Short mmCIF file of C-alpha atoms in Angstrom, two decimals:
data_model
loop_
_atom_site.label_atom_id
_atom_site.label_comp_id
_atom_site.label_asym_id
_atom_site.label_seq_id
_atom_site.Cartn_x
_atom_site.Cartn_y
_atom_site.Cartn_z
CA GLY A 1 -4.59 -8.44 5.67
CA GLN A 2 -1.43 -6.49 5.35
CA GLN A 3 -1.49 -2.80 6.19
CA VAL A 4 1.06 -0.30 4.98
CA MET A 5 1.14 2.91 6.97
CA GLN A 6 2.92 6.01 5.82
CA ILE A 7 3.73 9.28 7.57
CA PRO A 8 3.54 12.19 7.43
CA GLN A 9 0.43 12.79 5.35
CA TYR A 10 1.70 16.19 4.23
CA GLN A 11 5.01 18.03 4.38
CA HIS A 12 5.68 21.64 3.50
CA VAL A 13 9.33 22.55 3.03
CA GLN A 14 11.32 25.49 1.81
CA GLU A 15 13.33 24.78 -1.30
CA GLY A 16 16.72 23.49 -0.22
CA GLU A 17 15.46 21.81 2.94
CA ASP A 18 15.50 18.05 3.38
CA PHE A 19 12.45 15.81 3.38
CA THR A 20 11.77 12.32 4.74
CA THR A 21 8.74 10.05 4.51
CA TYR A 22 8.39 6.86 6.51
CA CYS A 23 6.59 3.63 5.77
CA ASN A 24 5.65 0.87 8.20
CA SER A 25 4.09 -2.50 7.57
CA SER A 26 2.13 -4.69 9.95
CA THR A 27 3.86 -7.74 8.49
CA THR A 28 7.28 -8.60 7.10
CA LEU A 29 7.60 -7.54 3.50
CA SER A 30 9.26 -9.50 0.73
CA ASN A 31 10.14 -6.22 -0.89
CA ILE A 32 9.08 -2.59 -0.89
CA GLN A 33 8.63 -0.21 -3.77
CA TRP A 34 8.46 3.56 -3.92
CA TYR A 35 6.44 5.59 -6.41
CA LYS A 36 6.04 9.27 -7.17
CA GLN A 37 2.83 10.80 -8.42
CA ARG A 38 2.90 14.33 -9.74
CA PRO A 39 -0.27 16.39 -9.40
CA GLY A 40 -2.68 15.26 -12.10
CA GLY A 41 -0.43 12.38 -13.10
CA HIS A 42 -0.22 8.68 -12.47
CA PRO A 43 2.18 6.87 -10.11
CA VAL A 44 5.66 6.33 -11.52
CA PHE A 45 8.00 3.69 -10.17
CA LEU A 46 11.12 4.98 -8.42
CA ILE A 47 12.81 1.98 -6.89
CA GLN A 48 12.44 -1.45 -5.31
CA LEU A 49 14.25 -2.66 -2.18
CA VAL A 50 14.54 -6.34 -1.46
CA LYS A 51 17.29 -7.03 1.05
CA SER A 52 17.19 -6.45 4.79
CA GLY A 53 18.97 -3.20 5.65
CA GLU A 54 19.33 -2.25 2.00
CA VAL A 55 20.16 1.34 1.11
CA LYS A 56 19.90 2.71 -2.41
CA LYS A 57 20.55 6.18 -3.77
CA GLN A 58 19.24 8.01 -6.78
CA LYS A 59 20.92 11.40 -6.96
CA ARG A 60 19.36 13.36 -4.08
CA LEU A 61 17.03 10.50 -3.07
CA THR A 62 18.06 7.89 -0.50
CA PHE A 63 15.92 4.81 0.12
CA GLN A 64 16.29 2.51 3.10
CA PHE A 65 14.75 -0.86 3.95
CA GLY A 66 14.71 -1.78 7.61
CA GLU A 67 16.58 -4.72 9.09
CA ALA A 68 13.33 -6.46 9.96
CA LYS A 69 11.90 -5.69 6.51
CA LYS A 70 8.89 -4.02 8.09
CA ASN A 71 9.77 -0.39 7.53
CA SER A 72 11.28 1.84 4.93
CA SER A 73 12.11 5.47 4.37
CA LEU A 74 12.69 7.88 1.52
CA HIS A 75 14.90 10.88 2.15
CA ILE A 76 15.33 13.77 -0.26
CA THR A 77 18.30 16.05 0.26
CA ALA A 78 18.02 19.72 -0.67
CA THR A 79 14.54 19.61 -2.14
CA GLN A 80 13.75 21.34 -5.39
CA THR A 81 10.42 22.53 -6.78
CA THR A 82 10.51 19.60 -9.19
CA ASP A 83 10.22 17.26 -6.22
CA VAL A 84 6.61 18.25 -5.57
CA GLY A 85 4.12 15.43 -5.67
CA THR A 86 2.94 12.51 -3.60
CA TYR A 87 5.34 9.74 -2.65
CA PHE A 88 3.89 6.29 -2.07
CA CYS A 89 5.48 3.22 -0.62
CA ALA A 90 4.03 -0.11 -1.66
CA GLY A 91 4.48 -3.59 -0.27
CA GLY A 92 3.77 -6.95 -1.81
CA GLU A 93 1.07 -9.20 -0.38
CA GLY A 94 0.98 -12.41 -2.33
CA PHE A 95 0.48 -11.35 -5.91
CA LYS A 96 -0.93 -7.98 -4.93
CA THR A 97 0.73 -4.65 -4.32
CA ILE A 98 -0.64 -2.68 -1.37
CA PHE A 99 -0.01 1.05 -1.36
CA GLY A 100 0.59 3.25 1.63
CA ALA A 101 -1.46 6.39 2.13
CA GLY A 102 1.23 8.55 0.56
CA THR A 103 3.04 11.67 1.66
CA ARG A 104 2.29 14.80 -0.27
CA LEU A 105 5.30 17.09 -0.58
CA PHE A 106 4.95 20.82 -1.11
CA VAL A 107 8.09 22.80 -1.90
CA LYS A 108 8.11 26.57 -1.58
CA ALA A 109 10.57 28.39 -3.76
CA SER B 1 9.02 -1.63 -19.37
CA ALA B 2 5.43 -1.53 -20.55
CA VAL B 3 3.45 1.17 -22.28
CA ILE B 4 -0.18 1.31 -21.28
CA SER B 5 -2.97 3.00 -23.15
CA GLN B 6 -6.00 3.63 -20.96
CA LYS B 7 -9.18 5.21 -22.21
CA PRO B 8 -11.23 7.21 -21.86
CA SER B 9 -9.04 9.69 -20.00
CA ARG B 10 -12.12 11.30 -18.50
CA ASP B 11 -15.87 11.18 -18.69
CA ILE B 12 -18.94 12.73 -17.16
CA CYS B 13 -21.77 10.25 -16.81
CA GLN B 14 -25.36 10.26 -15.70
CA ARG B 15 -26.26 8.29 -12.61
CA GLY B 16 -27.68 4.88 -13.33
CA THR B 17 -25.58 4.38 -16.46
CA SER B 18 -22.46 2.29 -16.94
CA LEU B 19 -18.99 3.12 -18.22
CA THR B 20 -16.40 0.71 -19.57
CA ILE B 21 -12.74 1.61 -19.23
CA GLN B 22 -10.17 -0.04 -21.47
CA CYS B 23 -6.54 -0.83 -20.76
CA GLN B 24 -4.25 -1.89 -23.61
CA VAL B 25 -0.63 -2.91 -23.02
CA ASP B 26 2.07 -2.95 -25.69
CA SER B 27 3.39 -6.32 -24.52
CA GLN B 28 2.15 -9.46 -22.82
CA VAL B 29 2.07 -9.08 -19.05
CA THR B 30 1.43 -11.52 -16.28
CA MET B 31 -0.42 -9.36 -13.82
CA MET B 32 -3.05 -6.70 -14.45
CA PHE B 33 -4.81 -4.77 -11.73
CA TRP B 34 -7.49 -2.13 -11.38
CA TYR B 35 -7.24 0.60 -8.75
CA ARG B 36 -9.45 3.45 -7.63
CA GLN B 37 -8.00 6.70 -6.34
CA GLN B 38 -10.06 9.45 -4.75
CA PRO B 39 -8.52 12.91 -5.21
CA GLY B 40 -5.68 13.38 -2.74
CA GLN B 41 -5.96 9.81 -1.50
CA SER B 42 -4.05 6.58 -1.90
CA LEU B 43 -4.69 3.83 -4.40
CA THR B 44 -7.26 1.23 -3.44
CA LEU B 45 -7.05 -2.10 -5.20
CA ILE B 46 -10.37 -3.08 -6.77
CA ALA B 47 -9.42 -6.40 -8.30
CA THR B 48 -6.84 -8.51 -10.04
CA ALA B 49 -7.76 -9.18 -13.66
CA ASN B 50 -7.11 -12.82 -14.45
CA GLN B 51 -6.61 -13.90 -18.02
CA GLY B 52 -9.25 -16.37 -19.09
CA SER B 53 -11.02 -16.54 -15.73
CA GLU B 54 -13.03 -14.43 -13.33
CA ALA B 55 -11.30 -11.50 -11.68
CA THR B 56 -10.30 -11.65 -8.02
CA TYR B 57 -12.03 -8.87 -6.11
CA GLU B 58 -10.91 -7.14 -2.95
CA SER B 59 -13.10 -6.68 0.06
CA GLY B 60 -15.80 -4.11 -0.62
CA PHE B 61 -15.83 -4.62 -4.38
CA VAL B 62 -18.15 -7.02 -6.21
CA ILE B 63 -18.40 -8.35 -9.72
CA ASP B 64 -21.93 -7.05 -10.30
CA LYS B 65 -20.77 -3.50 -9.69
CA PHE B 66 -17.32 -3.72 -11.31
CA PRO B 67 -17.32 -6.44 -13.95
CA ILE B 68 -13.85 -7.02 -15.38
CA SER B 69 -12.77 -8.77 -18.53
CA ARG B 70 -9.32 -9.94 -19.54
CA PRO B 71 -9.54 -11.88 -22.77
CA ASN B 72 -5.77 -12.02 -23.34
CA LEU B 73 -2.43 -11.00 -21.84
CA THR B 74 -2.46 -7.46 -23.25
CA PHE B 75 -5.99 -6.17 -22.71
CA SER B 76 -8.49 -5.66 -19.91
CA THR B 77 -11.67 -3.71 -19.28
CA LEU B 78 -13.31 -2.46 -16.12
CA THR B 79 -16.98 -1.52 -16.15
CA VAL B 80 -18.47 0.73 -13.50
CA SER B 81 -22.12 -0.29 -13.44
CA ASN B 82 -25.24 1.54 -12.34
CA MET B 83 -23.18 4.55 -11.38
CA SER B 84 -23.89 6.91 -8.53
CA PRO B 85 -22.06 10.13 -7.54
CA GLU B 86 -20.08 8.09 -4.99
CA ASP B 87 -18.38 6.34 -7.91
CA SER B 88 -16.78 9.59 -8.99
CA SER B 89 -13.06 8.92 -8.80
CA ILE B 90 -9.95 8.20 -10.79
CA TYR B 91 -9.65 4.63 -12.04
CA LEU B 92 -6.21 3.27 -12.91
CA CYS B 93 -5.06 0.07 -14.48
CA SER B 94 -1.62 -1.23 -13.71
CA VAL B 95 0.50 -4.10 -14.94
CA GLU B 96 3.41 -6.07 -13.55
CA GLN B 97 5.62 -8.50 -15.40
CA GLY B 98 5.85 -10.67 -12.31
CA ALA B 99 4.41 -10.73 -8.81
CA ASN B 100 5.54 -7.76 -6.72
CA THR B 101 7.70 -6.28 -9.45
CA GLU B 102 7.67 -2.76 -10.81
CA ALA B 103 4.14 -1.63 -11.55
CA PHE B 104 3.36 0.42 -14.65
CA PHE B 105 0.25 2.53 -14.62
CA GLY B 106 -2.10 3.78 -17.24
CA GLN B 107 -2.83 7.48 -17.38
CA GLY B 108 -6.03 6.99 -15.44
CA THR B 109 -9.69 7.66 -16.12
CA ARG B 110 -11.24 10.58 -14.27
CA LEU B 111 -14.90 9.73 -13.81
CA THR B 112 -17.52 12.20 -12.68
CA VAL B 113 -21.05 10.97 -12.06
CA VAL B 114 -23.80 13.57 -12.02
#
């Protein structure tokens, strides 16, 4: 079945530094979604990318979908303490959504 | 969007007993799923809850251990049967209006088996 790999597992940054997490799939994805889970919370949808090479921005967050639709990245510019949490990518497999392992972001003030 | 009410939010159970988790959605949804999440880990799909028919289970999960009901398009239950400490985890229901669309999650049920 489809595998969605995500790196790094953890990232510690100083507030104001940038952060990037990468997602790779073993198969071509129809779309990719990104979620954020705060400590003690549940995953919350951030965005969905559908088109090859698509780039979307949400304030300080930039999401990219690779040309081959097998990889994606999330980049946060000038992190803030409110960015802490775990970021998951998720790819569709048939009717199912398969989640990556997640990248846990720690931000030091 | 969809608002999901999942309960209980947490429970501590004795081994050998069973716990049923409920997931109520404020609107009719096409897809409902149950996930398990170990602390600090990713979400593992247990099964797809099918309305009016048997759930579709992922590898490593069986109906006898995790029976699922979905009597209509707004409600589902997951039962964790004959629990052991290894079943201690967070269980989450999620819904999608269509295949591979935005997933909305319940608040989760934190289960501890002693």
